[in-house]
Coordinates of C-alpha atoms in Angstrom, one line a residue:
M1 CA -63.5 -71.2 4.0
C2 CA -61.1 -72.7 6.6
K3 CA -58.2 -72.3 4.2
T4 CA -59.0 -68.6 3.7
V5 CA -59.2 -68.0 7.5
I6 CA -55.8 -69.8 8.1
A7 CA -54.1 -67.8 5.3
T8 CA -55.4 -64.5 6.6
A9 CA -54.2 -65.3 10.1
V10 CA -50.8 -66.2 8.9
L11 CA -50.5 -63.0 6.9
L12 CA -51.6 -60.9 9.9
S13 CA -49.1 -62.7 12.1
F14 CA -46.3 -61.9 9.5
I15 CA -47.2 -58.2 9.4
V16 CA -47.3 -57.9 13.2
S17 CA -43.9 -59.6 13.5
I18 CA -42.4 -57.2 11.0
L19 CA -43.9 -54.2 12.8
L20 CA -42.5 -55.4 16.1
S21 CA -39.1 -56.0 14.6
S22 CA -39.0 -52.5 13.2
Y23 CA -40.0 -51.0 16.5
C24 CA -37.3 -52.9 18.4
V25 CA -34.6 -51.9 15.9
H26 CA -35.6 -48.2 16.1
R27 CA -35.5 -48.3 19.9
Y28 CA -32.0 -49.9 19.8
N29 CA -30.6 -47.4 17.4
K30 CA -32.0 -44.5 19.4
S31 CA -30.4 -45.6 22.6
S32 CA -27.0 -46.7 21.2
P33 CA -24.1 -44.1 20.8
K34 CA -23.5 -42.9 17.2
P35 CA -20.1 -43.0 15.6
P36 CA -18.3 -39.6 15.0
I37 CA -19.1 -37.9 11.7
A38 CA -16.4 -35.9 9.9
S39 CA -17.1 -32.1 9.8
A40 CA -15.5 -28.9 8.6
E41 CA -14.6 -28.1 12.2
M42 CA -12.7 -31.4 12.5
T43 CA -11.1 -31.0 9.1
F44 CA -9.5 -27.6 10.1
R45 CA -8.7 -28.5 13.7
R46 CA -5.2 -27.8 14.9
P47 CA -3.2 -28.1 18.1
A48 CA -4.5 -25.6 20.7
Q49 CA -1.2 -23.8 21.0
A50 CA -1.3 -22.8 17.3
Y51 CA -4.1 -20.4 18.0
P52 CA -3.7 -16.9 19.3
I53 CA -4.4 -16.4 23.0
S54 CA -6.6 -13.6 24.4
Y55 CA -7.1 -12.7 28.0
S56 CA -10.3 -12.3 29.9
A57 CA -10.8 -9.7 32.7
N58 CA -9.4 -12.0 35.3
N59 CA -6.3 -12.8 33.1
V60 CA -7.5 -16.4 32.4
R61 CA -6.1 -17.6 29.1
R62 CA -8.7 -18.4 26.5
G63 CA -8.8 -19.0 22.8
S64 CA -10.1 -16.0 20.7
L65 CA -12.6 -17.2 18.2
D66 CA -12.1 -14.2 16.0
S67 CA -8.4 -14.6 16.1
M68 CA -8.7 -18.3 15.2
E69 CA -10.8 -17.4 12.2
N70 CA -8.3 -14.7 11.2
Q71 CA -5.4 -17.1 11.6
V72 CA -7.1 -19.6 9.3
A73 CA -7.8 -16.8 6.8
I74 CA -4.1 -15.8 6.9
D75 CA -2.9 -19.4 6.3
N76 CA -5.3 -19.8 3.4
F77 CA -4.5 -16.4 1.9
K78 CA -2.6 -16.6 -1.4
I79 CA -0.4 -13.6 -2.2
P80 CA 0.1 -13.1 -5.9
E81 CA 3.7 -13.5 -6.8
D82 CA 5.6 -10.6 -8.3
P83 CA 8.7 -12.0 -10.1
K84 CA 10.4 -8.6 -10.0
W85 CA 10.4 -8.5 -6.2
E86 CA 10.3 -12.2 -5.2
F87 CA 13.5 -13.3 -3.4
P88 CA 14.4 -17.0 -2.8
R89 CA 13.5 -17.9 0.8
K90 CA 16.4 -20.4 0.9
N91 CA 18.9 -17.5 0.3
L92 CA 17.8 -15.6 3.4
V93 CA 19.3 -16.3 6.8
L94 CA 17.4 -14.7 9.7
G95 CA 19.3 -13.4 12.7
K96 CA 18.5 -11.5 15.9
T97 CA 15.4 -9.4 16.5
L98 CA 16.0 -5.7 16.1
G99 CA 12.6 -4.5 17.2
E100 CA 9.1 -5.7 17.7
G101 CA 5.6 -4.5 18.3
E102 CA 2.3 -6.1 19.2
F103 CA 1.8 -7.9 15.9
G104 CA 5.0 -7.5 13.9
K105 CA 8.8 -7.6 14.3
V106 CA 12.0 -6.7 12.4
V107 CA 15.0 -9.0 12.4
K108 CA 18.5 -8.6 11.2
A109 CA 19.4 -11.0 8.3
T110 CA 21.8 -11.9 5.6
A111 CA 20.7 -12.3 2.0
F112 CA 22.8 -14.3 -0.5
R113 CA 23.1 -12.8 -4.0
L114 CA 20.8 -10.0 -3.3
K115 CA 19.9 -8.1 -6.6
G116 CA 22.6 -10.2 -8.3
K117 CA 25.3 -8.9 -6.0
A118 CA 27.9 -11.6 -5.1
G119 CA 28.2 -12.8 -1.6
Y120 CA 26.1 -11.9 1.4
T121 CA 24.4 -8.6 2.2
T122 CA 23.2 -7.5 5.6
V123 CA 19.5 -6.6 5.5
A124 CA 16.5 -6.1 7.8
V125 CA 13.4 -8.3 7.4
K126 CA 10.0 -7.2 8.5
M127 CA 7.4 -9.8 9.3
L128 CA 4.3 -10.6 11.3
K129 CA 4.2 -12.5 14.6
D130 CA 2.4 -15.8 14.8
H131 CA -0.7 -14.4 16.4
A132 CA -1.3 -11.5 13.9
S133 CA -4.7 -11.2 12.3
H134 CA -5.9 -10.7 8.8
S135 CA -6.0 -7.0 9.2
E136 CA -2.3 -6.9 10.2
L137 CA -1.5 -9.0 7.1
R138 CA -3.4 -6.5 5.0
D139 CA -1.4 -3.6 6.5
L140 CA 1.9 -5.4 5.7
L141 CA 0.7 -6.1 2.2
S142 CA -0.2 -2.4 1.9
E143 CA 3.3 -1.5 3.0
F144 CA 4.8 -4.0 0.5
T145 CA 2.8 -2.4 -2.3
L146 CA 3.8 1.1 -1.2
L147 CA 7.5 0.4 -0.9
K148 CA 7.6 -0.9 -4.5
Q149 CA 6.7 2.6 -5.6
V150 CA 9.1 4.7 -3.5
N151 CA 12.7 5.4 -4.2
H152 CA 14.4 8.2 -2.2
P153 CA 17.7 8.5 -0.3
H154 CA 15.8 9.5 2.9
V155 CA 13.0 6.8 2.7
I156 CA 13.8 3.2 3.7
K157 CA 14.5 1.1 0.6
M158 CA 13.0 -2.3 -0.1
Y159 CA 15.1 -4.9 -1.8
G160 CA 12.6 -7.7 -2.2
A161 CA 10.2 -10.0 -0.5
C162 CA 9.5 -13.7 0.3
S163 CA 5.8 -14.0 -0.4
Q164 CA 5.4 -17.7 -1.5
D165 CA 5.4 -21.0 0.4
G166 CA 5.6 -19.4 3.9
P167 CA 5.0 -16.2 5.9
L168 CA 5.4 -12.8 4.2
Y169 CA 8.9 -11.3 4.7
L170 CA 9.7 -7.7 3.5
I171 CA 13.5 -7.3 2.9
V172 CA 14.6 -3.7 3.4
E173 CA 17.9 -1.9 3.9
Y174 CA 19.6 -2.3 7.2
A175 CA 19.9 0.8 9.3
K176 CA 23.0 0.4 11.5
Y177 CA 22.0 2.7 14.3
G178 CA 18.4 1.8 14.7
S179 CA 15.6 4.4 15.4
L180 CA 16.4 8.1 15.6
R181 CA 14.8 8.2 19.1
N182 CA 17.2 5.6 20.5
F183 CA 20.1 7.1 18.6
L184 CA 19.5 10.5 20.2
R185 CA 19.1 9.0 23.6
E186 CA 22.3 7.1 23.3
S187 CA 24.1 10.3 22.1
R188 CA 23.6 11.8 25.6
K189 CA 26.3 9.4 26.8
V190 CA 28.9 10.6 24.3
G191 CA 31.2 13.5 25.0
P192 CA 30.1 17.1 25.7
S193 CA 26.7 18.6 25.0
Y194 CA 25.7 19.3 21.4
M195 CA 25.3 22.9 22.3
S196 CA 29.0 23.3 23.0
G197 CA 29.9 22.6 19.4
E198 CA 33.0 20.8 20.6
R199 CA 34.3 17.5 19.1
N200 CA 35.6 14.7 21.2
S201 CA 38.8 12.8 20.4
S202 CA 37.0 10.0 18.6
Y203 CA 35.8 12.4 15.9
L204 CA 38.3 11.2 13.2
E205 CA 38.3 7.5 14.2
N206 CA 34.6 7.1 14.5
P207 CA 32.8 10.0 13.0
D208 CA 29.3 8.4 13.4
E209 CA 29.9 8.1 17.2
R210 CA 31.1 11.6 17.9
A211 CA 29.1 14.0 20.1
L212 CA 26.3 15.7 18.3
T213 CA 26.4 19.4 17.4
M214 CA 23.4 21.6 16.7
G215 CA 24.5 21.4 13.1
D216 CA 24.0 17.7 13.2
L217 CA 20.5 18.0 14.6
I218 CA 19.6 20.5 11.9
S219 CA 21.0 18.1 9.3
F220 CA 18.8 15.3 10.7
V221 CA 15.5 17.2 10.5
W222 CA 16.4 18.7 7.1
Q223 CA 17.0 15.2 5.7
I224 CA 13.7 14.1 7.1
S225 CA 11.9 17.1 5.6
R226 CA 13.3 16.1 2.2
G227 CA 12.0 12.6 2.6
M228 CA 8.6 13.9 3.7
Q229 CA 8.4 16.3 0.8
Y230 CA 9.0 13.3 -1.6
L231 CA 6.2 11.4 0.1
A232 CA 3.9 14.5 -0.3
E233 CA 4.8 14.6 -4.0
M234 CA 3.8 10.9 -4.2
K235 CA 0.4 11.9 -2.6
L236 CA 1.2 9.7 0.4
V237 CA 0.4 10.6 4.0
H238 CA 2.6 8.9 6.6
R239 CA 0.2 9.3 9.6
D240 CA 2.8 8.2 12.2
L241 CA 5.8 10.4 11.7
A242 CA 7.9 10.3 14.9
A243 CA 11.6 9.8 15.9
R244 CA 10.8 6.2 16.6
N245 CA 9.8 5.7 12.9
V246 CA 12.9 7.3 11.4
L247 CA 16.0 5.0 11.1
V248 CA 19.6 6.1 11.2
A249 CA 21.8 4.4 8.6
E250 CA 25.6 4.5 8.3
G251 CA 26.9 8.0 7.8
R252 CA 24.1 9.3 10.0
K253 CA 21.7 9.2 7.1
M254 CA 18.0 9.5 8.0
K255 CA 15.6 7.0 6.6
I256 CA 11.8 7.4 7.0
S257 CA 10.3 4.1 7.9
D258 CA 7.2 2.2 9.1
F259 CA 4.6 2.8 6.5
G260 CA 2.0 0.5 8.1
L261 CA -0.3 3.5 8.6
S262 CA 0.4 5.2 5.2
R263 CA -2.4 5.7 2.9
D264 CA -2.5 6.8 -0.8
V265 CA -4.5 10.1 -1.0
Y266 CA -4.1 10.6 -4.8
E267 CA -7.9 10.5 -5.2
E268 CA -8.7 12.5 -2.1
D269 CA -7.1 15.4 -0.3
S270 CA -7.4 13.7 3.1
Y271 CA -7.7 10.3 4.6
V272 CA -10.5 9.7 7.2
K273 CA -9.7 7.0 9.8
R274 CA -12.7 4.7 10.2
S275 CA -11.2 1.9 12.3
K276 CA -10.5 1.8 15.9
G277 CA -7.1 0.9 17.4
R278 CA -4.0 2.2 19.2
I279 CA -3.1 5.7 18.0
P280 CA -0.1 7.9 18.6
V281 CA -2.0 10.7 20.4
K282 CA 1.0 13.0 21.3
W283 CA 2.2 13.1 17.6
M284 CA -1.2 13.7 16.1
A285 CA -2.5 16.9 14.6
I286 CA -5.5 18.5 16.2
E287 CA -7.8 17.7 13.2
S288 CA -6.7 14.1 13.4
L289 CA -7.5 13.8 17.0
F290 CA -11.0 15.4 16.8
D291 CA -12.1 14.7 13.2
H292 CA -9.9 11.7 12.3
I293 CA -8.7 13.6 9.2
Y294 CA -5.1 12.9 8.0
T295 CA -3.4 15.0 5.3
T296 CA 0.2 16.0 4.4
Q297 CA -0.4 19.1 6.6
S298 CA -1.2 16.8 9.6
D299 CA 2.2 15.1 8.9
V300 CA 3.6 18.7 9.2
W301 CA 2.2 18.9 12.8
S302 CA 3.9 15.5 13.6
F303 CA 7.1 16.9 12.1
G304 CA 6.9 19.7 14.6
V305 CA 6.8 17.1 17.4
L306 CA 9.7 15.3 15.8
L307 CA 11.6 18.6 15.9
W308 CA 11.0 18.8 19.7
E309 CA 12.1 15.2 20.1
T310 CA 15.3 15.9 18.2
V311 CA 16.3 19.1 20.1
T312 CA 15.6 17.3 23.4
L313 CA 17.7 14.3 22.3
G314 CA 14.9 11.9 22.3
G315 CA 12.7 13.4 25.0
N316 CA 9.0 12.3 25.6
P317 CA 6.6 14.9 24.2
Y318 CA 4.2 16.7 26.5
P319 CA 6.1 15.5 29.6
G320 CA 3.8 14.9 32.6
I321 CA 0.6 15.2 30.6
A322 CA -1.6 12.1 30.2
P323 CA -2.8 11.5 26.6
E324 CA -6.4 11.7 27.6
R325 CA -5.8 15.3 28.9
L326 CA -4.2 16.4 25.7
F327 CA -7.5 16.7 23.7
N328 CA -8.9 19.7 25.7
L329 CA -5.5 21.3 26.3
L330 CA -4.7 21.5 22.5
K331 CA -8.2 22.8 21.9
T332 CA -7.6 25.7 24.3
G333 CA -4.4 26.7 22.5
Y334 CA -1.9 24.9 24.7
R335 CA 1.5 24.1 23.0
M336 CA 4.7 22.7 24.4
E337 CA 7.2 25.2 25.8
K338 CA 10.5 25.9 24.2
P339 CA 13.0 23.2 25.2
E340 CA 16.2 24.1 27.0
N341 CA 19.1 25.1 24.6
C342 CA 16.6 25.4 21.7
S343 CA 17.1 28.4 19.4
D344 CA 14.2 30.9 18.9
E345 CA 14.2 30.0 15.1
M346 CA 13.8 26.3 15.8
Y347 CA 11.0 26.9 18.3
N348 CA 9.2 29.3 16.0
L349 CA 9.2 26.6 13.4
M350 CA 7.7 24.1 15.9
L351 CA 4.9 26.6 16.7
R352 CA 4.2 27.2 13.0
C353 CA 3.9 23.4 12.5
W354 CA 1.3 23.4 15.4
K355 CA -1.0 26.0 14.0
Q356 CA -4.6 25.0 14.6
E357 CA -5.6 25.7 11.0
S358 CA -3.8 23.3 8.8
D359 CA -3.5 25.7 5.8
K360 CA -1.5 28.1 8.1
R361 CA 1.2 25.5 8.7
P362 CA 4.3 25.5 6.5
T363 CA 4.7 22.9 3.8
F364 CA 7.6 20.6 3.7
I365 CA 9.1 22.6 0.8
D366 CA 8.9 25.7 3.1
I367 CA 10.6 23.7 5.9
M368 CA 13.4 22.5 3.5
Y369 CA 14.3 26.1 2.4

């Protein structure tokens, strides 16, 4: 009996000691700091400056979470290689910036052995800025796909692209004189007015730098109408036709450019804009402003504004009118007045392009002939 009592007491003491030990260990672990645990966030962490920066209302810099996620998406996005268009990145030497927007830029560059041609060729390269989002990459890829399909003397030509092992570069022909808007504004400094029809002394030495004549301006808009008719035949709506998006190449050849907003309307007669963003209000047709509908005939409206820009040598459309006031003015029938030195024939063409009903506007074939 004594042996049984002693054995029971020893067993109970052992159990109690185990319970006390477990309790002490639990209390210790709970109060002590834990070592860091690897996570997906840590795996993808980068230096802070690599992220895009957005600004709050009081202009305090802060990281944009959406932009961070977009940036990771861009970096992880794999563009399928197209051997027909892929150009060796090592054969491309980037130069000075020719122009830039909020998310993209164009730089002058030299390409070695472009399309099998010996030596170096001067080109322009279109690319995204570091802080561009996935939607901007999608637009650039859309332009890449579109430029593969187009081939016309008055539409900018693409030579190739660098799509692998680095940022996407679109390699296009170099336009010596930049945008038509800037070219027209620069021409104001050269010689007599285009209305005089005179030619300055540099005409034979530098034909591209001589003073403009009305015949030159008519040639410019005719070339653009040819390019736009080609796009219409391809069932493509530009959606941002303006003098700033037409380039001037050597020989004063017009090149329609900037297809970031273009859409294929082969399946539909119109494109309905569903996303928000900055829009070129003063170049947009009335149905685009009010109903977000874009067609070839809304491009014709924009062409009418481009005519006005050309005749005024790069003037700002609707001078003195704020964009937000334009909606109601156009609805009431307001249209820009005839510019100084503009012929009645040219102004009548503008007014026809600005008809409220799109089917009453001329087509690009009508404009050409």
